[in-house]
XYZ file of N, CA and C in Angstrom:
744
model
N -24.711 -18.128 4.587
C -23.882 -16.924 4.401
C -24.588 -15.946 3.461
N -24.588 -14.687 3.842
C -25.222 -13.680 3.008
C -24.463 -13.524 1.698
N -25.230 -13.317 0.624
C -24.598 -13.106 -0.675
C -24.431 -11.623 -0.993
N -24.776 -10.782 -0.030
C -24.603 -9.348 -0.237
C -23.128 -9.027 -0.464
N -22.877 -8.075 -1.347
C -21.502 -7.687 -1.643
C -20.885 -7.026 -0.417
N -19.756 -7.519 0.065
C -19.138 -6.914 1.249
C -18.582 -5.530 0.939
N -18.506 -4.710 1.964
C -17.964 -3.362 1.814
C -16.440 -3.439 1.799
N -15.854 -3.108 0.658
C -14.399 -3.160 0.487
C -13.853 -1.732 0.522
N -13.016 -1.462 1.496
C -12.449 -0.122 1.655
C -10.926 -0.208 1.602
N -10.328 0.565 0.719
C -8.869 0.675 0.683
C -8.455 1.802 1.622
N -7.606 1.479 2.570
C -7.101 2.472 3.512
C -5.629 2.702 3.208
N -5.328 3.930 2.808
C -3.950 4.315 2.479
C -3.349 5.031 3.671
N -2.265 4.499 4.201
C -1.591 5.205 5.286
C -0.616 6.203 4.696
N -0.653 7.423 5.234
C 0.200 8.491 4.708
C 0.584 9.420 5.842
N 1.849 9.803 5.865
C 2.302 10.794 6.844
C 3.499 11.533 6.284
N 3.785 12.683 6.854
C 4.889 13.507 6.376
C 6.215 13.117 7.020
N 6.166 12.376 8.132
C 7.361 12.162 8.928
C 8.225 10.983 8.558
N 8.384 10.687 7.292
C 9.271 9.598 6.884
C 10.698 9.871 7.347
N 11.357 8.835 7.862
C 12.713 9.040 8.391
C 13.751 9.189 7.285
N 13.591 8.453 6.183
C 14.602 8.489 5.129
C 14.351 9.594 4.105
N 13.089 9.927 3.886
C 12.755 10.970 2.904
C 11.533 11.741 3.409
N 11.759 12.668 4.343
C 10.638 13.412 4.929
C 9.776 14.084 3.864
N 8.462 14.023 4.076
C 7.532 14.660 3.148
C 7.376 13.951 1.823
N 7.782 12.677 1.754
C 7.840 11.990 0.455
C 6.491 11.893 -0.238
N 5.403 11.764 0.531
C 4.110 11.529 -0.114
C 3.571 12.771 -0.825
N 4.161 13.943 -0.550
C 3.753 15.151 -1.265
C 4.828 15.643 -2.232
N 5.835 14.826 -2.481
C 6.838 15.173 -3.492
C 6.178 15.230 -4.868
N 6.759 16.043 -5.746
C 6.197 16.214 -7.084
C 6.595 15.072 -8.011
N 5.607 14.542 -8.717
C 5.839 13.549 -9.765
C 5.190 14.051 -11.047
N 5.956 14.799 -11.811
C 5.497 15.327 -13.096
C 4.178 16.087 -12.971
N 4.130 17.020 -12.017
C 2.979 17.903 -11.923
C 1.917 17.491 -10.930
N 2.047 16.317 -10.336
C 1.118 15.871 -9.296
C 1.920 15.325 -8.115
N 1.308 15.342 -6.946
C 1.989 14.783 -5.785
C 2.004 13.255 -5.867
N 2.938 12.674 -5.132
C 2.987 11.214 -5.038
C 1.643 10.682 -4.541
N 1.085 11.326 -3.519
C -0.199 10.885 -2.974
C -1.301 10.930 -4.032
N -1.316 11.985 -4.825
C -2.323 12.089 -5.889
C -2.176 10.962 -6.897
N -0.942 10.636 -7.248
C -0.708 9.533 -8.194
C -1.221 8.208 -7.623
N -0.922 7.963 -6.333
C -1.375 6.716 -5.718
C -2.899 6.656 -5.706
N -3.537 7.727 -5.266
C -4.992 7.744 -5.177
C -5.651 7.564 -6.542
N -5.132 8.242 -7.537
C -5.698 8.117 -8.885
C -5.652 6.683 -9.368
N -4.544 6.018 -9.108
C -4.387 4.649 -9.577
C -5.239 3.669 -8.766
N -5.243 3.834 -7.444
C -6.020 2.922 -6.602
C -7.512 3.044 -6.899
N -7.979 4.251 -7.161
C -9.408 4.456 -7.417
C -9.866 3.795 -8.713
N -8.928 3.341 -9.527
C -9.299 2.608 -10.751
C -9.575 1.133 -10.471
N -9.258 0.669 -9.295
C -9.505 -0.740 -8.959
C -11.010 -0.961 -8.832
N -11.533 -1.845 -9.651
C -12.982 -2.045 -9.721
C -13.565 -2.658 -8.464
N -12.759 -3.416 -7.716
C -13.269 -4.146 -6.551
C -13.370 -3.279 -5.297
N -12.833 -2.067 -5.359
C -12.800 -1.196 -4.184
C -14.015 -0.280 -4.176
N -14.691 -0.242 -3.018
C -15.857 0.617 -2.897
C -15.521 2.037 -2.499
N -14.525 2.184 -1.634
C -14.104 3.515 -1.195
C -12.613 3.499 -0.919
N -11.983 4.644 -1.128
C -10.588 4.824 -0.775
C -10.529 5.894 0.315
N -9.893 5.554 1.419
C -9.791 6.442 2.570
C -8.324 6.610 2.923
N -7.909 7.835 3.209
C -6.535 8.079 3.654
C -6.517 8.140 5.175
N -5.620 7.390 5.781
C -5.450 7.394 7.235
C -4.125 8.070 7.560
N -4.191 9.265 8.093
C -2.988 9.986 8.479
C -3.002 10.215 9.982
N -1.964 10.856 10.484
C -1.879 11.044 11.928
C -2.596 12.325 12.345
N -2.787 12.463 13.656
C -3.408 13.679 14.168
C -2.369 14.730 14.559
N -1.132 14.529 14.093
C -0.077 15.511 14.346
C -0.264 16.727 13.421
N 0.037 17.934 13.897
C -0.122 19.142 13.077
C 0.642 19.093 11.758
N 1.792 18.396 11.774
C 2.591 18.308 10.555
C 1.892 17.601 9.419
N 0.844 16.835 9.735
C 0.109 16.121 8.696
C -1.148 16.855 8.238
N -1.315 18.100 8.699
C -2.435 18.904 8.217
C -2.381 19.074 6.698
N -1.162 19.130 6.156
C -1.020 19.334 4.706
C -1.543 18.128 3.928
N -1.489 16.944 4.530
C -2.047 15.764 3.874
C -3.563 15.876 3.805
N -4.174 16.380 4.870
C -5.621 16.593 4.869
C -6.000 17.595 3.785
N -5.227 18.657 3.679
C -5.494 19.668 2.643
C -5.418 19.056 1.244
N -4.409 18.213 1.017
C -4.256 17.565 -0.284
C -5.411 16.596 -0.557
N -5.838 15.875 0.464
C -6.955 14.947 0.281
C -8.254 15.686 -0.018
N -8.425 16.847 0.595
C -9.598 17.676 0.286
C -9.570 18.081 -1.179
N -8.410 18.479 -1.663
C -8.264 18.829 -3.079
C -8.582 17.645 -3.981
N -8.251 16.461 -3.514
C -8.426 15.250 -4.315
C -9.765 14.551 -4.034
N -10.635 15.209 -3.287
C -11.981 14.696 -3.002
C -11.918 13.296 -2.391
N -11.069 13.157 -1.377
C -10.875 11.869 -0.705
C -11.051 12.050 0.799
N -11.829 11.171 1.410
C -12.042 11.265 2.854
C -10.765 10.909 3.617
N -10.653 11.488 4.804
C -9.470 11.295 5.641
C -9.903 10.879 7.041
N -9.131 9.964 7.609
C -9.273 9.641 9.022
C -7.945 9.942 9.694
N -8.000 10.573 10.867
C -6.776 10.913 11.590
C -6.704 10.138 12.897
N -5.510 9.633 13.195
C -5.336 8.856 14.416
C -3.908 8.911 14.906
N -3.551 7.937 15.713
C -2.237 7.903 16.354
C -1.116 7.836 15.322
N -0.069 8.638 15.536
C 1.037 8.679 14.577
C 1.836 7.386 14.566
N 2.121 6.842 15.751
C 3.013 5.693 15.846
C 2.287 4.355 15.908
N 1.122 4.322 16.531
C 0.332 3.091 16.597
C -0.563 3.044 15.353
N 0.035 2.662 14.239
C -0.685 2.679 12.965
C -1.768 1.600 12.949
N -1.545 0.525 13.691
C -2.571 -0.509 13.792
C -3.843 0.064 14.415
N -3.704 0.846 15.459
C -4.860 1.496 16.061
C -5.516 2.460 15.073
N -4.687 3.207 14.357
C -5.217 4.150 13.358
C -6.001 3.418 12.289
N -5.467 2.280 11.828
C -6.136 1.486 10.797
C -7.453 0.917 11.303
N -7.411 0.373 12.502
C -8.618 -0.225 13.075
C -9.728 0.816 13.200
N -9.400 1.975 13.712
C -10.408 3.020 13.886
C -10.866 3.587 12.540
N -9.964 3.634 11.570
C -10.352 4.073 10.222
C -11.312 3.072 9.595
N -11.047 1.784 9.818
C -11.936 0.744 9.283
C -13.307 0.825 9.947
N -13.334 1.070 11.244
C -14.611 1.282 11.938
C -15.338 2.481 11.354
N -14.623 3.566 11.177
C -15.173 4.817 10.665
C -15.820 4.623 9.292
N -15.175 3.817 8.455
C -15.665 3.613 7.079
C -16.605 2.422 6.951
N -16.826 1.719 8.085
C -17.699 0.531 8.093
C -17.205 -0.545 7.118
N -15.897 -0.687 7.045
C -15.301 -1.676 6.143
C -15.532 -3.087 6.661
N -15.906 -3.983 5.761
C -15.966 -5.411 6.075
C -14.697 -6.104 5.586
N -14.185 -5.622 4.456
C -12.909 -6.078 3.909
C -12.020 -4.849 3.775
N -10.819 -4.941 4.351
C -9.880 -3.828 4.331
C -8.752 -4.127 3.356
N -8.437 -3.142 2.513
C -7.309 -3.247 1.578
C -6.247 -2.265 2.055
N -5.085 -2.780 2.377
C -4.007 -1.916 2.869
C -3.029 -1.611 1.749
N -2.874 -0.319 1.486
C -1.904 0.166 0.507
C -1.197 1.349 1.144
N 0.093 1.460 0.930
C 0.819 2.589 1.494
C 0.964 3.692 0.444
N 1.052 4.931 0.930
C 1.024 6.092 0.040
C 2.354 6.361 -0.639
N 3.310 5.440 -0.489
C 4.604 5.620 -1.151
C 4.757 4.667 -2.342
N 3.629 4.291 -2.936
C 3.643 3.354 -4.068
C 2.934 3.961 -5.285
N 3.526 4.977 -5.921
C 2.850 5.675 -7.017
C 2.819 4.906 -8.337
N 3.293 3.656 -8.327
C 3.164 2.795 -9.508
C 2.213 1.630 -9.221
N 1.481 1.717 -8.116
C 0.530 0.659 -7.765
C -0.374 0.381 -8.974
N -0.644 -0.890 -9.223
C -1.402 -1.266 -10.424
C -2.800 -1.734 -10.018
N -3.852 -1.056 -10.484
C -5.208 -1.430 -10.076
C -5.592 -2.847 -10.474
N -5.041 -3.359 -11.573
C -5.358 -4.735 -11.966
C -4.762 -5.743 -10.982
N -3.544 -5.470 -10.501
C -2.914 -6.350 -9.524
C -3.649 -6.259 -8.184
N -4.045 -5.042 -7.827
C -4.821 -4.858 -6.600
C -6.152 -5.604 -6.699
N -6.833 -5.468 -7.841
C -8.094 -6.194 -8.052
C -7.893 -7.702 -7.975
N -6.804 -8.175 -8.549
C -6.528 -9.618 -8.508
C -6.408 -10.097 -7.063
N -5.715 -9.337 -6.240
C -5.515 -9.727 -4.845
C -6.833 -9.711 -4.081
N -7.634 -8.672 -4.305
C -8.943 -8.585 -3.645
C -9.847 -9.731 -4.089
N -9.883 -9.994 -5.392
C -10.767 -11.032 -5.916
C -10.365 -12.425 -5.431
N -9.061 -12.657 -5.281
C -8.606 -13.926 -4.715
C -9.051 -14.058 -3.254
N -8.997 -12.940 -2.542
C -9.468 -12.942 -1.156
C -10.955 -13.282 -1.093
N -11.742 -12.639 -1.932
C -13.189 -12.874 -1.931
C -13.515 -14.304 -2.353
N -12.750 -14.825 -3.292
C -12.982 -16.186 -3.775
C -12.612 -17.236 -2.734
N -11.445 -17.078 -2.115
C -10.912 -18.105 -1.213
C -11.330 -17.901 0.247
N -11.745 -16.699 0.581
C -12.193 -16.373 1.931
C -11.172 -16.695 3.033
N -9.933 -16.275 2.877
C -9.004 -16.400 3.996
C -9.263 -15.262 4.986
N -8.444 -15.174 6.001
C -8.483 -14.010 6.890
C -7.610 -12.884 6.339
N -6.603 -13.295 5.556
C -5.606 -12.333 5.078
C -5.045 -12.831 3.750
N -4.911 -11.928 2.793
C -4.263 -12.251 1.514
C -3.309 -11.128 1.154
N -2.210 -11.487 0.517
C -1.226 -10.473 0.131
C -0.428 -10.944 -1.085
N -0.092 -9.995 -1.945
C 0.782 -10.320 -3.065
C 2.253 -10.049 -2.718
N 2.516 -9.792 -1.425
C 3.895 -9.571 -0.978
C 4.314 -10.596 0.068
N 3.421 -11.510 0.402
C 3.737 -12.541 1.386
C 4.830 -13.465 0.844
N 4.628 -13.921 -0.387
C 5.678 -14.576 -1.166
C 5.868 -13.677 -2.372
N 6.912 -12.894 -2.348
C 7.018 -11.800 -3.315
C 7.409 -12.300 -4.709
N 6.545 -11.997 -5.691
C 6.863 -12.226 -7.105
C 6.699 -10.942 -7.902
N 5.919 -10.015 -7.389
C 5.724 -8.729 -8.064
C 6.783 -7.728 -7.613
N 7.047 -6.708 -8.404
C 7.990 -5.674 -7.976
C 7.546 -5.036 -6.664
N 8.516 -4.657 -5.843
C 8.190 -3.947 -4.606
C 7.617 -2.584 -4.984
N 6.409 -2.321 -4.520
C 5.725 -1.083 -4.887
C 4.350 -1.356 -5.469
N 4.050 -2.642 -5.697
C 2.713 -3.058 -6.127
C 1.993 -3.774 -4.977
N 2.534 -3.634 -3.781
C 2.067 -4.407 -2.626
C 0.614 -4.086 -2.268
N -0.173 -5.136 -2.165
C -1.569 -5.027 -1.750
C -1.850 -6.099 -0.710
N -2.379 -5.677 0.431
C -2.795 -6.605 1.476
C -4.309 -6.482 1.653
N -4.971 -7.610 1.839
C -6.420 -7.627 2.004
C -6.743 -8.485 3.228
N -7.600 -7.994 4.103
C -7.927 -8.761 5.297
C -9.314 -8.392 5.793
N -9.886 -9.296 6.545
C -11.215 -9.069 7.098
C -11.135 -8.096 8.260
N -12.246 -7.421 8.503
C -12.298 -6.534 9.659
C -12.089 -7.330 10.945
N -12.595 -8.563 10.974
C -12.448 -9.391 12.166
C -10.979 -9.697 12.459
N -10.208 -9.984 11.403
C -8.781 -10.243 11.596
C -8.067 -8.989 12.088
N -8.426 -7.852 11.516
C -7.844 -6.582 11.947
C -8.167 -6.317 13.411
N -9.403 -6.566 13.790
C -9.812 -6.327 15.176
C -9.044 -7.237 16.144
N -8.842 -8.481 15.745
C -8.084 -9.411 16.579
C -6.648 -8.926 16.751
N -6.019 -8.499 15.653
C -4.652 -7.976 15.726
C -4.607 -6.727 16.605
N -5.596 -5.877 16.458
C -5.662 -4.632 17.244
C -5.724 -4.929 18.739
N -6.476 -5.976 19.089
C -6.609 -6.333 20.499
C -5.348 -6.980 21.056
N -4.669 -7.796 20.242
C -3.662 -8.700 20.779
C -2.208 -8.353 20.456
N -1.956 -7.637 19.373
C -0.565 -7.342 18.995
C 0.083 -6.457 20.049
N 1.267 -6.855 20.499
C 1.917 -6.129 21.590
C 3.293 -5.578 21.233
N 3.925 -6.135 20.215
C 5.250 -5.650 19.821
C 5.104 -4.324 19.070
N 6.046 -3.409 19.275
C 5.942 -2.082 18.661
C 5.928 -2.161 17.141
N 6.707 -3.071 16.555
C 6.732 -3.168 15.094
C 5.419 -3.723 14.554
N 4.737 -4.555 15.354
C 3.437 -5.070 14.937
C 2.387 -3.962 14.928
N 2.535 -3.009 15.820
C 1.613 -1.873 15.855
C 1.956 -0.875 14.743
N 3.229 -0.755 14.405
C 3.652 0.217 13.399
C 3.351 -0.242 11.976
N 3.302 -1.574 11.755
C 3.153 -2.099 10.393
C 1.807 -2.778 10.141
N 0.913 -2.728 11.095
C -0.493 -3.133 10.960
C -0.711 -4.639 10.878
N -0.079 -5.310 9.917
C -0.460 -6.691 9.618
C 0.487 -7.801 10.083
N 1.702 -7.530 10.571
C 2.584 -8.645 10.934
C 1.972 -9.641 11.906
N 1.211 -9.157 12.875
C 0.621 -10.081 13.846
C -0.245 -11.122 13.149
N -0.916 -10.728 12.079
C -1.797 -11.654 11.358
C -0.975 -12.701 10.618
N -0.046 -12.249 9.760
C 0.652 -13.240 8.931
C 1.748 -13.993 9.683
N 2.102 -13.515 10.859
C 3.063 -14.254 11.677
C 2.396 -15.329 12.535
N 1.071 -15.424 12.461
C 0.336 -16.432 13.228
C -0.578 -17.249 12.313
N 0.029 -18.023 11.383
C -0.790 -18.830 10.466
C -1.583 -19.920 11.167
N -1.220 -20.209 12.424
C -2.001 -21.192 13.183
C -3.336 -20.603 13.641
N -3.433 -19.295 13.620
C -4.665 -18.619 14.068
C -5.459 -18.019 12.920
N -4.751 -17.635 11.856
C -5.409 -16.979 10.732
C -5.150 -17.759 9.445
N -6.164 -17.855 8.622
C -5.977 -18.449 7.301
C -5.353 -17.391 6.397
N -4.173 -17.708 5.860
C -3.371 -16.747 5.111
C -3.203 -17.224 3.669
N -3.348 -16.296 2.735
C -3.260 -16.632 1.312
C -2.194 -15.779 0.632
N -1.253 -16.434 -0.032
C -0.241 -15.728 -0.827
C -0.698 -15.665 -2.281
N -0.809 -14.457 -2.817
C -1.200 -14.249 -4.215
C 0.074 -13.989 -5.011
N 0.334 -14.828 -6.005
C 1.597 -14.747 -6.736
C 1.376 -14.564 -8.236
N 2.394 -14.009 -8.888
C 2.381 -13.872 -10.331
C 3.020 -15.077 -10.993
N 2.991 -15.080 -12.320
C 3.534 -16.217 -13.058
C 5.053 -16.188 -13.129
N 5.636 -14.992 -13.070
C 7.092 -14.854 -13.118
C 7.561 -14.075 -11.895
N 8.846 -14.214 -11.585
C 9.409 -13.566 -10.408
C 10.056 -12.233 -10.791
N 9.399 -11.149 -10.419
C 9.946 -9.805 -10.638
C 10.276 -9.144 -9.300
N 10.509 -9.947 -8.280
C 10.691 -9.412 -6.932
C 11.959 -8.566 -6.790
N 12.873 -8.685 -7.730
C 14.100 -7.902 -7.651
C 13.940 -6.453 -8.086
N 12.765 -6.102 -8.625
C 12.535 -4.732 -9.083
C 11.986 -3.886 -7.940
N 12.499 -2.663 -7.852
C 12.104 -1.766 -6.762
C 11.364 -0.560 -7.329
N 10.038 -0.495 -7.058
C 9.201 0.563 -7.603
C 8.517 1.378 -6.507
N 9.083 1.406 -5.323
C 8.494 2.135 -4.212
C 9.319 3.386 -3.915
N 8.852 4.203 -2.976
C 9.518 5.471 -2.680
C 9.946 5.528 -1.225
N 11.252 5.542 -1.000
C 11.765 5.655 0.358
C 13.032 6.493 0.435
N 13.666 6.745 -0.717
C 14.929 7.482 -0.748
C 14.948 8.444 -1.942
N 15.953 9.300 -1.968
C 16.121 10.213 -3.112
C 16.321 9.448 -4.415
N 17.021 8.315 -4.339
C 17.232 7.513 -5.544
C 15.923 6.935 -6.064
N 15.060 6.511 -5.150
C 13.741 6.030 -5.551
C 12.960 7.136 -6.257
N 13.030 8.340 -5.706
C 12.310 9.466 -6.303
C 12.855 9.770 -7.697
N 14.163 9.687 -7.853
C 14.772 9.913 -9.175
C 14.249 8.880 -10.179
N 14.169 7.618 -9.754
C 13.657 6.561 -10.631
C 12.199 6.831 -11.007
N 11.380 7.138 -10.016
C 9.953 7.351 -10.272
C 9.716 8.555 -11.174
N 10.493 9.613 -10.986
C 10.355 10.792 -11.847
C 10.761 10.463 -13.283
N 11.791 9.632 -13.426
C 12.203 9.222 -14.776
C 11.100 8.413 -15.451
N 10.447 7.541 -14.683
C 9.360 6.723 -15.239
C 8.203 7.603 -15.692
N 7.758 8.499 -14.829
C 6.628 9.362 -15.192
C 6.978 10.274 -16.363
N 8.238 10.693 -16.442
C 8.660 11.509 -17.587
C 8.562 10.717 -18.884
N 8.935 9.416 -18.821
C 8.861 8.580 -20.027
C 7.417 8.403 -20.488
N 6.474 8.446 -19.554
C 5.057 8.315 -19.913
C 4.364 9.671 -20.010
N 5.163 10.722 -20.163
C 4.677 12.089 -20.413
C 3.685 12.562 -19.343
N 3.926 12.156 -18.091
C 3.090 12.625 -17.006
C 1.768 11.897 -16.864
N 1.489 10.923 -17.728
C 0.265 10.136 -17.604
C 0.405 9.175 -16.425
N -0.719 8.730 -15.884
C -0.634 7.708 -14.840
C -1.583 6.546 -15.124
N -1.949 6.383 -16.404
C -2.845 5.285 -16.777
C -2.088 4.087 -17.341
N -0.760 4.100 -17.211
C 0.024 2.960 -17.692
C 0.019 1.867 -16.633
N 0.118 0.626 -17.082
C 0.109 -0.503 -16.163
C 1.507 -1.043 -15.917
N 1.578 -2.027 -15.061
C 2.893 -2.559 -14.694
C 3.556 -3.270 -15.852
N 2.764 -3.864 -16.743
C 3.341 -4.502 -17.927
C 3.942 -3.461 -18.866
N 3.315 -2.292 -18.953
C 3.882 -1.196 -19.754
C 5.239 -0.791 -19.196
N 5.333 -0.755 -17.875
C 6.596 -0.369 -17.243
C 7.664 -1.441 -17.442
N 7.260 -2.709 -17.392
C 8.226 -3.773 -17.680
C 8.782 -3.612 -19.095
N 7.907 -3.262 -20.038
C 8.358 -3.032 -21.416
C 9.339 -1.880 -21.492
N 9.069 -0.797 -20.754
C 9.980 0.347 -20.715
C 11.347 -0.069 -20.187
N 11.352 -0.861 -19.121
C 12.620 -1.260 -18.512
C 13.401 -2.237 -19.389
N 12.692 -2.974 -20.223
C 13.397 -3.813 -21.211
C 14.101 -2.942 -22.240
N 13.451 -1.849 -22.615
C 14.048 -0.930 -23.599
C 15.140 -0.071 -22.972
N 14.955 0.280 -21.707
C 15.923 1.140 -21.013
C 16.328 0.501 -19.678
N 17.110 -0.552 -19.731
C 17.480 -1.255 -18.493
C 18.242 -0.384 -17.499
N 18.833 0.688 -17.980
C 19.580 1.571 -17.091
C 18.714 2.248 -16.046
N 17.413 2.360 -16.321
C 16.527 3.006 -15.358
C 16.507 2.248 -14.029
N 16.495 0.932 -14.098
C 16.441 0.135 -12.872
C 17.709 0.272 -12.034
N 18.795 0.702 -12.676
C 20.055 0.836 -11.943
C 20.042 2.031 -11.000
N 19.116 2.975 -11.230
C 19.083 4.198 -10.429
C 18.928 3.890 -8.939
N 18.066 2.917 -8.632
C 17.782 2.664 -7.209
C 17.891 1.192 -6.823
N 18.505 0.383 -7.667
C 18.529 -1.053 -7.359
C 19.371 -1.380 -6.135
N 20.258 -0.465 -5.747
C 21.129 -0.707 -4.593
C 20.457 -0.364 -3.270
N 19.289 0.272 -3.319
C 18.621 0.688 -2.085
C 18.154 -0.544 -1.314
N 18.476 -0.588 -0.047
C 18.095 -1.706 0.810
C 16.817 -1.359 1.560
N 15.815 -2.217 1.462
C 14.553 -1.987 2.169
C 14.750 -2.105 3.665
N 14.123 -1.205 4.401
C 14.198 -1.295 5.859
C 13.480 -2.548 6.348
N 13.958 -3.109 7.431
C 13.307 -4.263 8.018
C 12.099 -3.828 8.835
N 11.241 -4.783 9.169
C 10.071 -4.473 10.001
C 10.473 -3.805 11.313
N 11.558 -4.275 11.890
C 11.954 -3.778 13.206
C 12.582 -2.383 13.137
N 12.927 -1.946 11.926
C 13.498 -0.603 11.780
C 12.416 0.462 11.659
N 11.156 0.039 11.538
C 10.068 1.006 11.453
C 9.719 1.365 10.039
């Protein structure tokens, strides 16, 4: 086996057409867009060689391309609904050997947690690793890592619409075919919701960024400390129910 460092590319999926909160990835978070916050944080992950945004080729997503140009980030455009196809072609475009999947609605993503997931993947060499497979981290720190070969297999074989829309279900739903690794934390914080899908989520995220004076260099442990001091913040969006895979 070659000891050359594999090409690790983080592909962020982003689009304007969210059903519950349209345009969410360009919403303002204390002077920067949600997408800018995600990109800034992901680019701090030491294990990632490149960060690429994968958006759709629909005209409504032209504004995402404009924002990525401002943020000096490459963009790949593909099918709006077949996100698996978009991901596969983006991975080809970037010559990724290891793909890191992060969604653009996670402006509290933690580069240390992302690095941990990538490094576990590199160490254990599964086909797929995720810190959300057995959830112990707050929702919104989700990082999935998989080989290009696993992605290509899913691209060829996945036939259900939800498998095409969510990229990775075909892989982790077939542990008999793929070696799957769950990356877990020491404590269970799975009840915390730090992602963006509704107005209540946006209210929570804006409150968090306001508490950190618009900075985005705070880590997830800093946020846990904040929530210990101000437990009421978590009440803002704790009632929000996550959509199921089949809901899109």
